[in-house]
Tab-separated table of C-alpha atoms in Angstrom:
chain	number	residue	atom	x	y	z
A	1265	MET	CA	-7.572	20.400	-61.105
A	1266	LYS	CA	-9.388	20.156	-57.816
A	1267	ILE	CA	-8.103	17.488	-55.416
A	1268	ILE	CA	-10.654	15.943	-53.088
A	1269	GLU	CA	-9.222	15.155	-49.667
A	1270	LYS	CA	-10.095	11.697	-48.416
A	1271	ARG	CA	-9.247	10.864	-44.829
A	1272	ASP	CA	-10.056	7.954	-42.556
A	1273	ARG	CA	-11.906	8.222	-39.236
A	1274	PHE	CA	-8.652	9.087	-37.450
A	1275	GLY	CA	-8.032	12.115	-39.689
A	1276	LYS	CA	-5.226	10.469	-41.654
A	1277	PHE	CA	-4.952	10.717	-45.443
A	1278	VAL	CA	-6.082	7.648	-47.329
A	1279	LYS	CA	-3.293	5.865	-49.191
A	1280	GLY	CA	-2.932	7.151	-52.771
A	1281	ILE	CA	-4.426	10.624	-52.167
A	1282	VAL	CA	-2.085	13.561	-52.696
A	1283	PRO	CA	-2.304	16.145	-49.828
A	1284	TRP	CA	-3.284	19.661	-50.953
A	1285	ASN	CA	-0.096	21.189	-49.477
A	1286	LYS	CA	2.382	18.686	-50.919
A	1287	GLY	CA	5.404	20.491	-52.423
A	1288	LYS	CA	4.502	23.857	-50.888
A	1289	LYS	CA	7.157	25.470	-48.723
A	1290	GLU	CA	4.916	28.000	-46.991
A	1291	PRO	CA	1.441	26.603	-46.299
A	1292	TYR	CA	0.673	29.503	-43.933
A	1293	SER	CA	-0.761	32.835	-45.023
A	1294	ALA	CA	1.323	36.021	-44.914
A	1295	GLU	CA	-0.774	37.327	-42.005
A	1296	THR	CA	-0.203	34.168	-39.938
A	1297	LEU	CA	3.529	34.207	-40.613
A	1298	LYS	CA	3.734	37.835	-39.505
A	1299	ARG	CA	1.985	37.068	-36.223
A	1300	MET	CA	4.193	34.079	-35.561
A	1301	SER	CA	7.425	35.949	-36.262
A	1302	GLY	CA	6.355	38.879	-34.107
A	1303	ALA	CA	5.361	36.788	-31.111
A	1304	LYS	CA	7.503	36.930	-27.950
A	1305	LYS	CA	9.519	33.839	-27.182
A	1306	GLY	CA	7.703	31.583	-24.738
A	1307	LYS	CA	4.501	33.629	-24.898
A	1308	CYS	CA	1.176	33.007	-26.600
A	1309	PRO	CA	0.810	35.104	-29.817
A	1310	ASN	CA	-2.580	36.331	-28.630
A	1311	THR	CA	-1.871	39.232	-26.257
A	1312	GLY	CA	-5.211	38.672	-24.597
A	1313	TYR	CA	-3.672	35.786	-22.663
A	1314	GLU	CA	-0.551	37.629	-21.506
A	1315	PHE	CA	-0.036	39.583	-18.305
A	1316	LYS	CA	1.183	43.108	-18.780
A	1317	LYS	CA	4.616	43.933	-17.465
A	1318	GLY	CA	4.512	44.640	-13.745
A	1319	HIS	CA	0.996	43.209	-13.355
A	1320	ILE	CA	0.385	41.375	-10.044
A	1321	PRO	CA	-2.563	38.920	-9.990
A	1322	TRP	CA	-5.155	39.840	-7.389
A	1323	ILE	CA	-5.130	36.264	-6.005
A	1324	LYS	CA	-1.340	36.064	-5.453
A	1325	GLY	CA	-0.407	35.042	-1.902
A	1326	LYS	CA	-3.966	34.135	-0.877
A	1327	LYS	CA	-5.042	30.650	0.189
A	1328	GLY	CA	-8.574	29.522	-0.321
A	1329	VAL	CA	-11.124	28.430	-2.890
A	1330	THR	CA	-11.781	30.321	-6.134
A	1331	LYS	CA	-14.055	29.688	-9.088
A	1332	ALA	CA	-13.848	30.775	-12.710
A	1333	ASN	CA	-15.178	34.198	-13.749
A	1334	ILE	CA	-15.629	35.567	-10.215
A	1335	THR	CA	-14.074	38.594	-8.540
A	1336	SER	CA	-14.717	37.562	-4.935
A	1337	PHE	CA	-12.519	35.379	-2.746
A	1338	LYS	CA	-13.821	32.656	-0.445
A	1339	LYS	CA	-11.567	31.512	2.332
A	1340	GLY	CA	-10.976	27.774	2.381
A	1341	GLN	CA	-12.425	25.660	5.184
A	1342	ILE	CA	-9.894	24.806	7.871
A	1343	PHE	CA	-10.172	21.306	9.359
A	1344	SER	CA	-8.799	20.116	12.656
A	1345	LYS	CA	-5.616	18.030	12.738
A	1346	ALA	CA	-7.588	14.911	13.749
A	1347	ILE	CA	-9.925	15.209	10.737
A	1348	ILE	CA	-7.012	15.784	8.343
A	1349	GLU	CA	-5.217	12.683	9.673
A	1350	LYS	CA	-8.405	10.635	9.356
A	1351	ARG	CA	-8.941	11.773	5.760
A	1352	LEU	CA	-5.335	10.944	4.856
A	1353	LYS	CA	-5.671	7.536	6.503
A	1354	ASN	CA	-8.851	6.761	4.554
A	1355	LEU	CA	-7.203	7.956	1.342
A	1356	ARG	CA	-4.178	5.734	1.992
A	1357	LYS	CA	-6.461	2.729	2.465
A	1358	LYS	CA	-7.907	3.354	-0.989
A	1359	VAL	CA	-4.539	3.526	-2.735
A	1360	LEU	CA	-2.855	0.645	-0.863
A	1361	ILE	CA	-2.127	-2.492	-2.889
A	1362	LYS	CA	-4.649	-5.180	-2.011
A	1363	PRO	CA	-3.144	-8.580	-2.825
A	1364	ASN	CA	-5.248	-11.707	-3.141
A	1365	LEU	CA	-4.701	-13.414	0.221
A	1366	LYS	CA	-7.054	-16.315	-0.442
A	1367	ILE	CA	-5.009	-19.501	-0.165
A	1368	SER	CA	-3.756	-20.764	-3.520
A	1369	GLN	CA	-0.780	-22.638	-4.941
A	1370	ASP	CA	1.149	-19.408	-5.474
A	1371	LEU	CA	0.361	-18.089	-1.996
A	1372	ALA	CA	1.260	-21.441	-0.387
A	1373	TYR	CA	4.588	-21.377	-2.249
A	1374	ILE	CA	5.242	-17.779	-1.121
A	1375	ILE	CA	4.544	-18.677	2.518
A	1376	GLY	CA	6.941	-21.638	2.293
A	1377	ILE	CA	9.720	-19.431	0.896
A	1378	LEU	CA	9.191	-16.676	3.492
A	1379	LEU	CA	9.088	-19.077	6.449
A	1380	GLY	CA	12.365	-20.459	5.158
A	1381	ASP	CA	14.979	-18.075	3.779
A	1382	GLY	CA	12.760	-15.072	2.973
A	1383	SER	CA	11.780	-12.203	5.242
A	1384	VAL	CA	8.925	-9.778	5.884
A	1385	PHE	CA	9.678	-6.656	7.920
A	1386	LYS	CA	8.277	-3.186	8.478
A	1387	CYS	CA	10.052	-0.309	6.779
A	1388	SER	CA	8.768	3.225	7.346
A	1389	THR	CA	5.041	3.156	6.499
A	1390	THR	CA	4.950	-0.167	4.639
A	1391	TYR	CA	6.185	-3.762	4.825
A	1392	ASN	CA	8.987	-5.213	2.696
A	1393	ILE	CA	8.795	-8.756	1.314
A	1394	VAL	CA	12.355	-9.856	0.479
A	1395	LEU	CA	14.132	-12.931	-0.862
A	1396	ASP	CA	17.929	-12.828	-1.229
A	1397	ILE	CA	19.182	-15.927	-3.062
A	1398	THR	CA	21.885	-17.111	-5.481
A	1399	ASP	CA	19.600	-19.350	-7.579
A	1400	LYS	CA	18.134	-17.334	-10.466
A	1401	ASN	CA	15.381	-19.876	-11.221
A	1402	ILE	CA	14.054	-19.733	-7.650
A	1403	ALA	CA	14.208	-15.927	-7.667
A	1404	LEU	CA	12.189	-15.742	-10.900
A	1405	LYS	CA	9.609	-18.250	-9.651
A	1406	PHE	CA	9.152	-16.274	-6.420
A	1407	PHE	CA	8.927	-13.039	-8.456
A	1408	ASN	CA	6.170	-14.478	-10.677
A	1409	SER	CA	4.275	-15.880	-7.686
A	1410	LEU	CA	4.219	-12.444	-6.031
A	1411	LYS	CA	2.888	-10.919	-9.251
A	1412	SER	CA	0.174	-13.571	-9.506
A	1413	ILE	CA	-1.346	-12.551	-6.148
A	1414	GLY	CA	-1.421	-8.875	-7.126
A	1415	LEU	CA	1.866	-7.474	-5.782
A	1416	ASN	CA	4.352	-5.363	-7.776
A	1417	PRO	CA	7.769	-6.951	-7.115
A	1418	ARG	CA	11.117	-6.067	-8.616
A	1419	ILE	CA	14.276	-8.121	-8.945
A	1420	ASN	CA	17.849	-6.840	-8.584
A	1421	GLU	CA	21.205	-8.476	-9.212
A	1422	ARG	CA	24.167	-7.942	-6.915
A	1423	MET	CA	27.704	-9.261	-6.786
A	1424	PRO	CA	29.151	-9.896	-3.292
A	1425	THR	CA	31.385	-7.094	-2.019
A	1426	ASN	CA	32.400	-8.455	1.391
A	1427	GLY	CA	34.818	-11.038	0.012
A	1428	ILE	CA	32.886	-13.942	1.588
A	1429	GLY	CA	30.688	-15.111	-1.265
A	1430	LYS	CA	31.559	-15.452	-4.952
A	1431	LEU	CA	28.158	-16.103	-6.533
A	1432	LYS	CA	25.862	-13.423	-7.910
A	1433	LYS	CA	22.801	-12.786	-5.755
A	1434	TYR	CA	19.257	-12.115	-6.889
A	1435	ILE	CA	17.152	-9.947	-4.594
A	1436	VAL	CA	13.378	-10.005	-5.049
A	1437	ILE	CA	11.567	-7.146	-3.264
A	1438	ALA	CA	7.895	-6.218	-2.989
A	1439	HIS	CA	6.084	-3.733	-0.747
A	1440	SER	CA	2.660	-4.250	0.809
A	1441	THR	CA	1.216	-3.185	4.141
A	1442	ASN	CA	-1.789	-5.490	3.769
A	1443	PHE	CA	0.381	-8.523	3.040
A	1444	GLY	CA	2.825	-7.671	5.831
A	1445	LEU	CA	0.132	-7.357	8.496
A	1446	TRP	CA	-1.534	-10.561	7.278
A	1447	PHE	CA	1.750	-12.523	7.260
A	1448	LYS	CA	2.765	-11.331	10.735
A	1449	ASN	CA	-0.522	-12.700	12.109
A	1450	LEU	CA	-0.060	-16.053	10.376
A	1451	SER	CA	0.498	-18.974	12.747
A	1452	ILE	CA	1.171	-22.690	12.347
A	1453	LYS	CA	-2.341	-23.363	13.621
A	1454	LYS	CA	-3.830	-21.194	10.866
A	1455	LEU	CA	-1.561	-22.824	8.297
A	1456	LYS	CA	-2.803	-26.298	9.263
A	1457	LYS	CA	-6.365	-25.205	8.499
A	1458	SER	CA	-5.421	-23.484	5.237
A	1459	LEU	CA	-3.242	-26.228	3.751
A	1460	ASN	CA	-6.104	-28.685	3.497
A	1461	LYS	CA	-5.529	-29.886	-0.067
A	1462	LYS	CA	-2.772	-32.074	-1.484
A	1463	TYR	CA	-1.763	-29.518	-4.144
A	1464	LEU	CA	-1.437	-26.834	-1.441
A	1465	LEU	CA	0.801	-29.110	0.647
A	1466	LYS	CA	3.063	-29.686	-2.369
A	1467	SER	CA	3.318	-25.957	-3.139
A	1468	PHE	CA	4.158	-25.057	0.479
A	1469	ILE	CA	6.782	-27.832	0.762
A	1470	CYS	CA	8.247	-26.757	-2.592
A	1471	GLY	CA	8.684	-23.190	-1.334
A	1472	PHE	CA	10.166	-24.285	1.982
A	1473	TYR	CA	12.522	-26.760	0.286
A	1474	GLU	CA	13.756	-24.188	-2.239
A	1475	ALA	CA	14.489	-21.845	0.675
A	1476	GLU	CA	15.879	-24.235	3.318
A	1477	GLY	CA	16.474	-27.506	1.475
A	1478	THR	CA	19.635	-29.367	0.514
A	1479	MET	CA	20.347	-32.224	-1.869
A	1480	TYR	CA	23.681	-33.994	-2.032
A	1481	THR	CA	25.320	-37.370	-2.699
A	1482	THR	CA	27.640	-39.592	-0.682
A	1483	LYS	CA	29.620	-42.645	-1.702
A	1484	GLN	CA	28.561	-46.023	-0.348
A	1485	LYS	CA	30.543	-49.224	-0.737
A	1486	TYR	CA	28.691	-52.494	-1.214
A	1487	LYS	CA	30.288	-55.827	-2.250
A	1488	ASN	CA	33.498	-54.116	-3.367
A	1489	LYS	CA	31.544	-51.658	-5.506
A	1490	VAL	CA	31.054	-47.930	-4.858
A	1491	TYR	CA	27.572	-46.458	-5.299
A	1492	LYS	CA	26.191	-42.950	-5.074
A	1493	LYS	CA	23.701	-42.411	-2.304
A	1494	PHE	CA	21.312	-39.444	-2.592
A	1495	HIS	CA	20.274	-37.383	0.427
A	1496	ILE	CA	17.529	-34.765	0.580
A	1497	GLY	CA	16.627	-32.640	3.588
A	1498	MET	CA	15.345	-29.356	5.025
A	1499	SER	CA	16.552	-27.462	8.078
A	1500	ASN	CA	15.487	-24.580	10.298
A	1501	THR	CA	16.141	-23.154	13.759
A	1502	ASP	CA	12.430	-23.273	14.688
A	1503	ILE	CA	11.691	-26.760	16.037
A	1504	LYS	CA	7.911	-26.251	15.844
A	1505	LEU	CA	8.123	-25.191	12.221
A	1506	ILE	CA	10.340	-28.114	11.216
A	1507	GLN	CA	7.985	-30.518	13.038
A	1508	PHE	CA	5.079	-28.980	11.122
A	1509	VAL	CA	6.893	-29.469	7.792
A	1510	LYS	CA	7.673	-33.087	8.711
A	1511	GLY	CA	3.983	-33.619	9.441
A	1512	LEU	CA	3.149	-32.373	5.938
A	1513	THR	CA	5.695	-34.743	4.363
A	1514	ASP	CA	4.159	-37.596	6.387
A	1515	LYS	CA	0.784	-36.822	4.770
A	1516	LEU	CA	2.440	-37.302	1.367
A	1517	ASP	CA	3.895	-40.662	2.541
A	1518	PHE	CA	7.539	-39.548	2.701
A	1519	LYS	CA	9.758	-41.054	5.403
A	1520	PHE	CA	11.812	-38.117	6.678
A	1521	ASN	CA	13.746	-38.421	9.938
A	1522	LEU	CA	13.914	-35.509	12.368
A	1523	ASN	CA	17.452	-34.915	13.647
A	1524	GLY	CA	19.110	-32.323	15.845
A	1525	PRO	CA	19.758	-30.013	17.471
A	1526	TYR	CA	23.012	-29.160	15.706
A	1527	LYS	CA	25.303	-26.267	16.514
A	1528	ASN	CA	24.781	-23.318	14.189
A	1529	HIS	CA	28.117	-22.265	12.663
A	1530	GLY	CA	26.648	-20.220	9.822
A	1531	LEU	CA	26.154	-16.893	11.595
A	1532	GLY	CA	29.324	-16.968	13.666
A	1533	TYR	CA	27.530	-15.855	16.837
A	1534	PRO	CA	28.152	-17.771	20.080
A	1535	ASN	CA	24.456	-17.600	21.029
A	1536	ALA	CA	23.071	-18.546	17.592
A	1537	LYS	CA	20.015	-20.804	17.674
A	1538	SER	CA	20.529	-24.516	17.129
A	1539	ILE	CA	19.525	-26.136	13.829
A	1540	TYR	CA	17.011	-28.952	13.365
A	1541	ARG	CA	16.887	-31.046	10.218
A	1542	ILE	CA	14.547	-33.485	8.527
A	1543	GLU	CA	16.267	-35.794	6.070
A	1544	THR	CA	15.888	-38.973	4.068
A	1545	ALA	CA	18.285	-41.086	2.030
A	1546	ILE	CA	15.717	-43.637	0.854
A	1547	LYS	CA	16.187	-43.853	-2.902
A	1548	ASP	CA	12.481	-44.150	-3.735
A	1549	ASP	CA	11.602	-41.200	-1.475
A	1550	VAL	CA	14.298	-38.982	-3.002
A	1551	TYR	CA	13.173	-39.707	-6.580
A	1552	ARG	CA	9.482	-39.385	-5.744
A	1553	PHE	CA	10.077	-36.120	-3.859
A	1554	ILE	CA	11.633	-34.520	-6.932
A	1555	GLU	CA	8.883	-35.843	-9.224
A	1556	LEU	CA	6.030	-34.815	-6.933
A	1557	ILE	CA	7.253	-31.489	-5.505
A	1558	LYS	CA	8.997	-30.349	-8.734
A	1559	PRO	CA	11.490	-27.815	-7.321
A	1560	VAL	CA	13.118	-25.493	-9.887
A	1561	GLY	CA	16.305	-25.286	-7.822
A	1562	LYS	CA	18.376	-27.494	-5.507
A	1563	ASN	CA	17.774	-30.401	-7.850
A	1564	ILE	CA	20.864	-32.320	-8.969
A	1565	TRP	CA	18.992	-33.769	-11.948
A	1566	ARG	CA	18.377	-30.364	-13.522
């Protein structure tokens, strides 16, 4: 009985059709099996593609340009060092990651984080964008924001080894020369022009708060009763930056007070920069800040 082979467009057998070689142990011919068994290990069975023992290729040791089926040898063109460097530079420009640096909610949030607790620094031939934080939710949000503008970040987990901290840290790292050069040229004056929409202000403040913000409660006694009083604030050693952030909160009708300078005990250096803080304990402002800014971390109601 003759079996008709039916296959789909990918060359696979159609369901229900019995392959012609089903049940056969040796589908190859005797001649093919002989060639396969007699072939040298690691060599092609066809001796036409093998070099004879002791054969040295005529092109061995030469540097230049060759083409198929020719017996002549053309020496490669030698360029000057300046031209080679220029060609490599142009090639590197083509392969460099080009993030979307047009202002957006994600980019505004990233800027807020980096001006706070993040960092951008040059490392070898590129720039590193780094956030080292103990809050996993903030780390993941920063990670996703970097991805949304076209960067390729990674996130690592690390337990403290110096005996000072006890919480696990999450380190978000991305590399981009274009972003690094752009960020290093960013000024408060340029930021004022860029953050010209309410949703951009909220995203920037959210990033800065999640990096440099604090939220805590104190006890307040009134008419023999004890109440919880909520405080929310942001701090930084750069007075111009903290004044700029306060100006943004003023535009959103928050009543933050600017306080400081305070002595910086965090670094343990005698010449550490002083700290400036903006803070409010107005109940309506605290609640509205959380509802409007929507931070994923440093929120006692989460």
